[in-house]
Short mmCIF file of C-alpha atoms in Angstrom, two decimals:
data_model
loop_
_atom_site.label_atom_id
_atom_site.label_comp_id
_atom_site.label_asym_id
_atom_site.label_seq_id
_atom_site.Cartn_x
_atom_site.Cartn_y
_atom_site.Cartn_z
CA UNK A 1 29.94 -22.81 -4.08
CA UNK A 2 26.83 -20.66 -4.04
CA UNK A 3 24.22 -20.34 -7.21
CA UNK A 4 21.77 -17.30 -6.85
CA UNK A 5 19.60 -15.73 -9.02
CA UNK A 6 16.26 -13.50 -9.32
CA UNK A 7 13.40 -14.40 -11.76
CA UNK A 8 11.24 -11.49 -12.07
CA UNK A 9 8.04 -12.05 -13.50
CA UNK A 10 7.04 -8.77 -16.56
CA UNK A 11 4.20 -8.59 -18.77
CA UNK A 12 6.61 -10.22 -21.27
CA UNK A 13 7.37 -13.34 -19.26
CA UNK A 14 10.32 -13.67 -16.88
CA UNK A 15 13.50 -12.09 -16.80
CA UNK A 16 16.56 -13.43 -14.79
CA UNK A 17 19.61 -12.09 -13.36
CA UNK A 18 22.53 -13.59 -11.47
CA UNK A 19 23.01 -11.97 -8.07
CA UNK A 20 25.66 -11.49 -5.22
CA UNK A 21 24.47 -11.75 -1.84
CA UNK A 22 27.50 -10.63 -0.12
CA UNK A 23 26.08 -7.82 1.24
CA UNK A 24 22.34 -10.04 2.38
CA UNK A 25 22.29 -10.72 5.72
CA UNK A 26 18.96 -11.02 6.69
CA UNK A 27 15.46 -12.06 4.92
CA UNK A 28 14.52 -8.72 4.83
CA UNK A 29 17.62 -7.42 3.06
CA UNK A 30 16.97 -10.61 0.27
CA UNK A 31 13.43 -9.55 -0.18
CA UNK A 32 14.23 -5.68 -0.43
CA UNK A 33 16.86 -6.62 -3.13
CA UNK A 34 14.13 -8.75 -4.77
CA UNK A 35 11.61 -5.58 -4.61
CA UNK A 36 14.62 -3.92 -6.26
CA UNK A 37 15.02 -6.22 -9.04
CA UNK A 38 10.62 -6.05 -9.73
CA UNK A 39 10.77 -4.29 -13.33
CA UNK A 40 7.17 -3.18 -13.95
CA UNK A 41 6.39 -1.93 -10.62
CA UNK A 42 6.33 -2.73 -6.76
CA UNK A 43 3.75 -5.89 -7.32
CA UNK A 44 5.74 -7.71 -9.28
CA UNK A 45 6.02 -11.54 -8.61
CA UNK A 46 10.06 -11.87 -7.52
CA UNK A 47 12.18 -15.39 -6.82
CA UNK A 48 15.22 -15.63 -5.56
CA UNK A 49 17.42 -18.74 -5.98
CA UNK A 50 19.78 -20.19 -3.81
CA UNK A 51 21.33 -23.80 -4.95
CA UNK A 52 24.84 -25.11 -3.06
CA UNK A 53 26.35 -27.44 -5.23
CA UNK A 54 23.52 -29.55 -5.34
CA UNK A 55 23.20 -29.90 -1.50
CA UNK A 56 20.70 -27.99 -0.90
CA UNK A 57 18.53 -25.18 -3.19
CA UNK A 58 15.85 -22.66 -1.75
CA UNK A 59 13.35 -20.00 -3.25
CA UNK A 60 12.22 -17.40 -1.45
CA UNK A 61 8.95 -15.83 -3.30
CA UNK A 62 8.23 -11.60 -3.17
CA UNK A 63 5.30 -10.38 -4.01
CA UNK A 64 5.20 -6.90 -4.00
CA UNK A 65 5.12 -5.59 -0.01
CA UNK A 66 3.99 -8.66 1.58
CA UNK A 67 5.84 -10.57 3.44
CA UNK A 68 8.66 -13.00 1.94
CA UNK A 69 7.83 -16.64 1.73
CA UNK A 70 10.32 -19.51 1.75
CA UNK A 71 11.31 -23.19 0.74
CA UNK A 72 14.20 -25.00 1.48
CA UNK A 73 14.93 -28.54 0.71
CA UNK A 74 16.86 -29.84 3.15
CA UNK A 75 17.15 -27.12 6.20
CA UNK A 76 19.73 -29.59 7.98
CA UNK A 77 22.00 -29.06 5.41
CA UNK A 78 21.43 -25.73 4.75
CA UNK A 79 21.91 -24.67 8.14
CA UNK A 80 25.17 -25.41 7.90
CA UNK A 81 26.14 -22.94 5.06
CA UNK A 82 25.43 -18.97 5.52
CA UNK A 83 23.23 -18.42 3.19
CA UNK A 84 20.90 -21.54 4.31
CA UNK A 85 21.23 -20.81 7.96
CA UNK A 86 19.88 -17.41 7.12
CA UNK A 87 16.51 -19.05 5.29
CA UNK A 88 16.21 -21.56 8.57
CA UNK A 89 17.16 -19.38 11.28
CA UNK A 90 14.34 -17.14 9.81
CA UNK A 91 11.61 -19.94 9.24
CA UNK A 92 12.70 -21.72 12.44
CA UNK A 93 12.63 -18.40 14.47
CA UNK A 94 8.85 -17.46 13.29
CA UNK A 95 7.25 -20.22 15.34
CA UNK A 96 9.79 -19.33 18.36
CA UNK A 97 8.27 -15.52 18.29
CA UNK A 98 4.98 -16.92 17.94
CA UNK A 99 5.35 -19.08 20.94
CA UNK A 100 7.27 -16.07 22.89
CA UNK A 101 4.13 -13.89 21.71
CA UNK A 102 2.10 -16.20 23.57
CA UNK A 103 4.21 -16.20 26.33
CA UNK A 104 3.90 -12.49 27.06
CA UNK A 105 -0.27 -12.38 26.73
CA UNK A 106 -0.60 -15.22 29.56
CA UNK A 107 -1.58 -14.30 33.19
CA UNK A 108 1.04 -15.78 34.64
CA UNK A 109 -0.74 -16.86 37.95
CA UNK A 110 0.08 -20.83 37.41
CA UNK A 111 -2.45 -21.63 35.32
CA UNK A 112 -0.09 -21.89 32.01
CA UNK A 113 1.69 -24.80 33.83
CA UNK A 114 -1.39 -27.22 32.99
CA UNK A 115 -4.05 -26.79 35.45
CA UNK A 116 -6.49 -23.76 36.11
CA UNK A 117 -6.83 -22.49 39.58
CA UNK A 118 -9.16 -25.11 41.01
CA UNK A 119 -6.90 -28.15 40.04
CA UNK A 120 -3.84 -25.88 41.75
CA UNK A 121 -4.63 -27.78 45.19
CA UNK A 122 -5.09 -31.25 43.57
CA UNK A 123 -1.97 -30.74 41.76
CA UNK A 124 -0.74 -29.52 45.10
CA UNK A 125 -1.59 -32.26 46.55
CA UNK A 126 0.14 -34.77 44.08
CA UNK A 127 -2.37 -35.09 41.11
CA UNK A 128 -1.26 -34.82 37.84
CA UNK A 129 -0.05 -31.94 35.84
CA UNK A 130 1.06 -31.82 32.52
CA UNK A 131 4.12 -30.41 32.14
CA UNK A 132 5.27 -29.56 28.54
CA UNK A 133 7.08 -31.28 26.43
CA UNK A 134 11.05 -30.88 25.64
CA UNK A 135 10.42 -30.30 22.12
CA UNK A 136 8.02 -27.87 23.21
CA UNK A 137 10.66 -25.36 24.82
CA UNK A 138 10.62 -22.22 22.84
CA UNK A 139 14.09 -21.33 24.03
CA UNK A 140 15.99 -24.31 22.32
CA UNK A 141 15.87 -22.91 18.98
CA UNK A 142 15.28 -26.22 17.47
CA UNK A 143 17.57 -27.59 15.09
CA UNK A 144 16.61 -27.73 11.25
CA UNK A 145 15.03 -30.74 10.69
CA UNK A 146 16.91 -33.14 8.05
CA UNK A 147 14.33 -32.40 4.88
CA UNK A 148 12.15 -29.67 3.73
CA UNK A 149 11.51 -26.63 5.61
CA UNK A 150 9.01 -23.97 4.82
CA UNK A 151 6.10 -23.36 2.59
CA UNK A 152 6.04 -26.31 0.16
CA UNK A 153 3.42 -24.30 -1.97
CA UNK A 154 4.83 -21.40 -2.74
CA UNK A 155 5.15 -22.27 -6.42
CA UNK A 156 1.89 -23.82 -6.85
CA UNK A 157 -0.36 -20.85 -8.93
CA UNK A 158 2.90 -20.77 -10.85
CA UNK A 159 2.80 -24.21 -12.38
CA UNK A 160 5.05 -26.31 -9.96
CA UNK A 161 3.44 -28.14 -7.33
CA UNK A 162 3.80 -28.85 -3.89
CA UNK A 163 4.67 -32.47 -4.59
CA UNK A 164 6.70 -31.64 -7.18
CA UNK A 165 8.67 -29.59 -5.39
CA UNK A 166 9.43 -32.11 -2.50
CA UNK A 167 10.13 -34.53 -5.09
CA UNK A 168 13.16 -32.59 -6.64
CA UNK A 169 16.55 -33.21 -6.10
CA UNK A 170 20.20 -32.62 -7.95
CA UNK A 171 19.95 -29.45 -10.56
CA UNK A 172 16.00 -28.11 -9.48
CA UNK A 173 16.49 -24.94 -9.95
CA UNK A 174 16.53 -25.80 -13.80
CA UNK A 175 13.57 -27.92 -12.90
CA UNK A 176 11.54 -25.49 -11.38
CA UNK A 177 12.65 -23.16 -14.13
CA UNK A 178 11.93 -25.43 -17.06
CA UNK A 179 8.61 -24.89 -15.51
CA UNK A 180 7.94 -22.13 -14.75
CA UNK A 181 9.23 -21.29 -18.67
CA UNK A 182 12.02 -19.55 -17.65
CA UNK A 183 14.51 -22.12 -17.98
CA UNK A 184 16.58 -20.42 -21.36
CA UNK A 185 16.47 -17.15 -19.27
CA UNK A 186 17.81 -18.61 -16.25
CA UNK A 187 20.56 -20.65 -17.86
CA UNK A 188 21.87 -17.51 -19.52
CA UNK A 189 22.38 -15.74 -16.16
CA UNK A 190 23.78 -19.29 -15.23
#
């Protein structure tokens, strides 16, 4: 069973409300129902919550029209679940595009195999090339790693560090809330 929630952050101090994300199916959709929820204007400081029964929890952080940032603290698990694979097929598929983006610049003439065009005959010739790595391959995908995935410091100007965020586990939304001083609002919403 799925938690979610938004904080938004007012002149007053936050204000929470629970949220259904049947109709999210992409980080963009999350963060334009985040920009939605931004009371005092489109800069607003917006979180979004997602806990599974204590398996899992991520915040995604929306600052007005930049881009949304993301935690989640354990993207193996995550993945498995809809909601999770969402956050880690996003934050897993930004370093594939980047990697694809450098991809299509190269002049593919051989020279992204290794070796430049001079070491083409010694490598010809049985001298050694690097080839890349298997963990390297952009078209794998990659599987969510078993831990933490994402920007560990997205909470950090708010009061909740990056190692106290890695350090939480079982109810950490309420942690991060407590903290934030948000946790009465939150819990009400709960």
């Amino acid at each position: 069973m799925y938690f979610a929630a938004l904080l938004a952050r007012t002149e007053d101090g936050w204000e929470a409300s629970d949220t259904e994300l049947d109709d999210v199916e992409t980080l963009s959709d999350l963060a334009d129902l985040a920009r939605e929820a931004a009371a005092d204007g489109a800069d607003d400081t917006v979180l979004v919550f997602i806990e599974q029964e204590d398996a899992w929890f991520g915040v995604v952080r929306v600052d007005g029209e930049e881009d949304p940032r993301v935690f989640v603290s354990n993207a193996a698990v995550a993945a498995r679940s809809s909601y999770g694979a969402m956050l880690t097929e996003e934050l897993l598929g930004h370093d594939q595009d980047d990697e694809e983006d450098v991809l299509d610049t190269l002049d593919l003439d051989g020279t992204e195999d290794g070796y430049d065009d001079e070491g083409a005959e010694g490598a010809e010739a049985g001298g050694p090339v690097d080839e890349p790595d298997d963990g390297d391959d952009p078209s794998d995908g990659g599987a969510a790693p078993a831990g933490p995935l994402g920007e560990s410091a997205i909470l950090a100007d708010l009061g909740v560090s990056e190692r106290s965020l890695l350090a939480l586990d079982g109810d950490a939304l309420v942690t991060i809330a407590d903290a934030l001083g948000a946790a009465e609002v939150l819990e009400a919403v709960r």
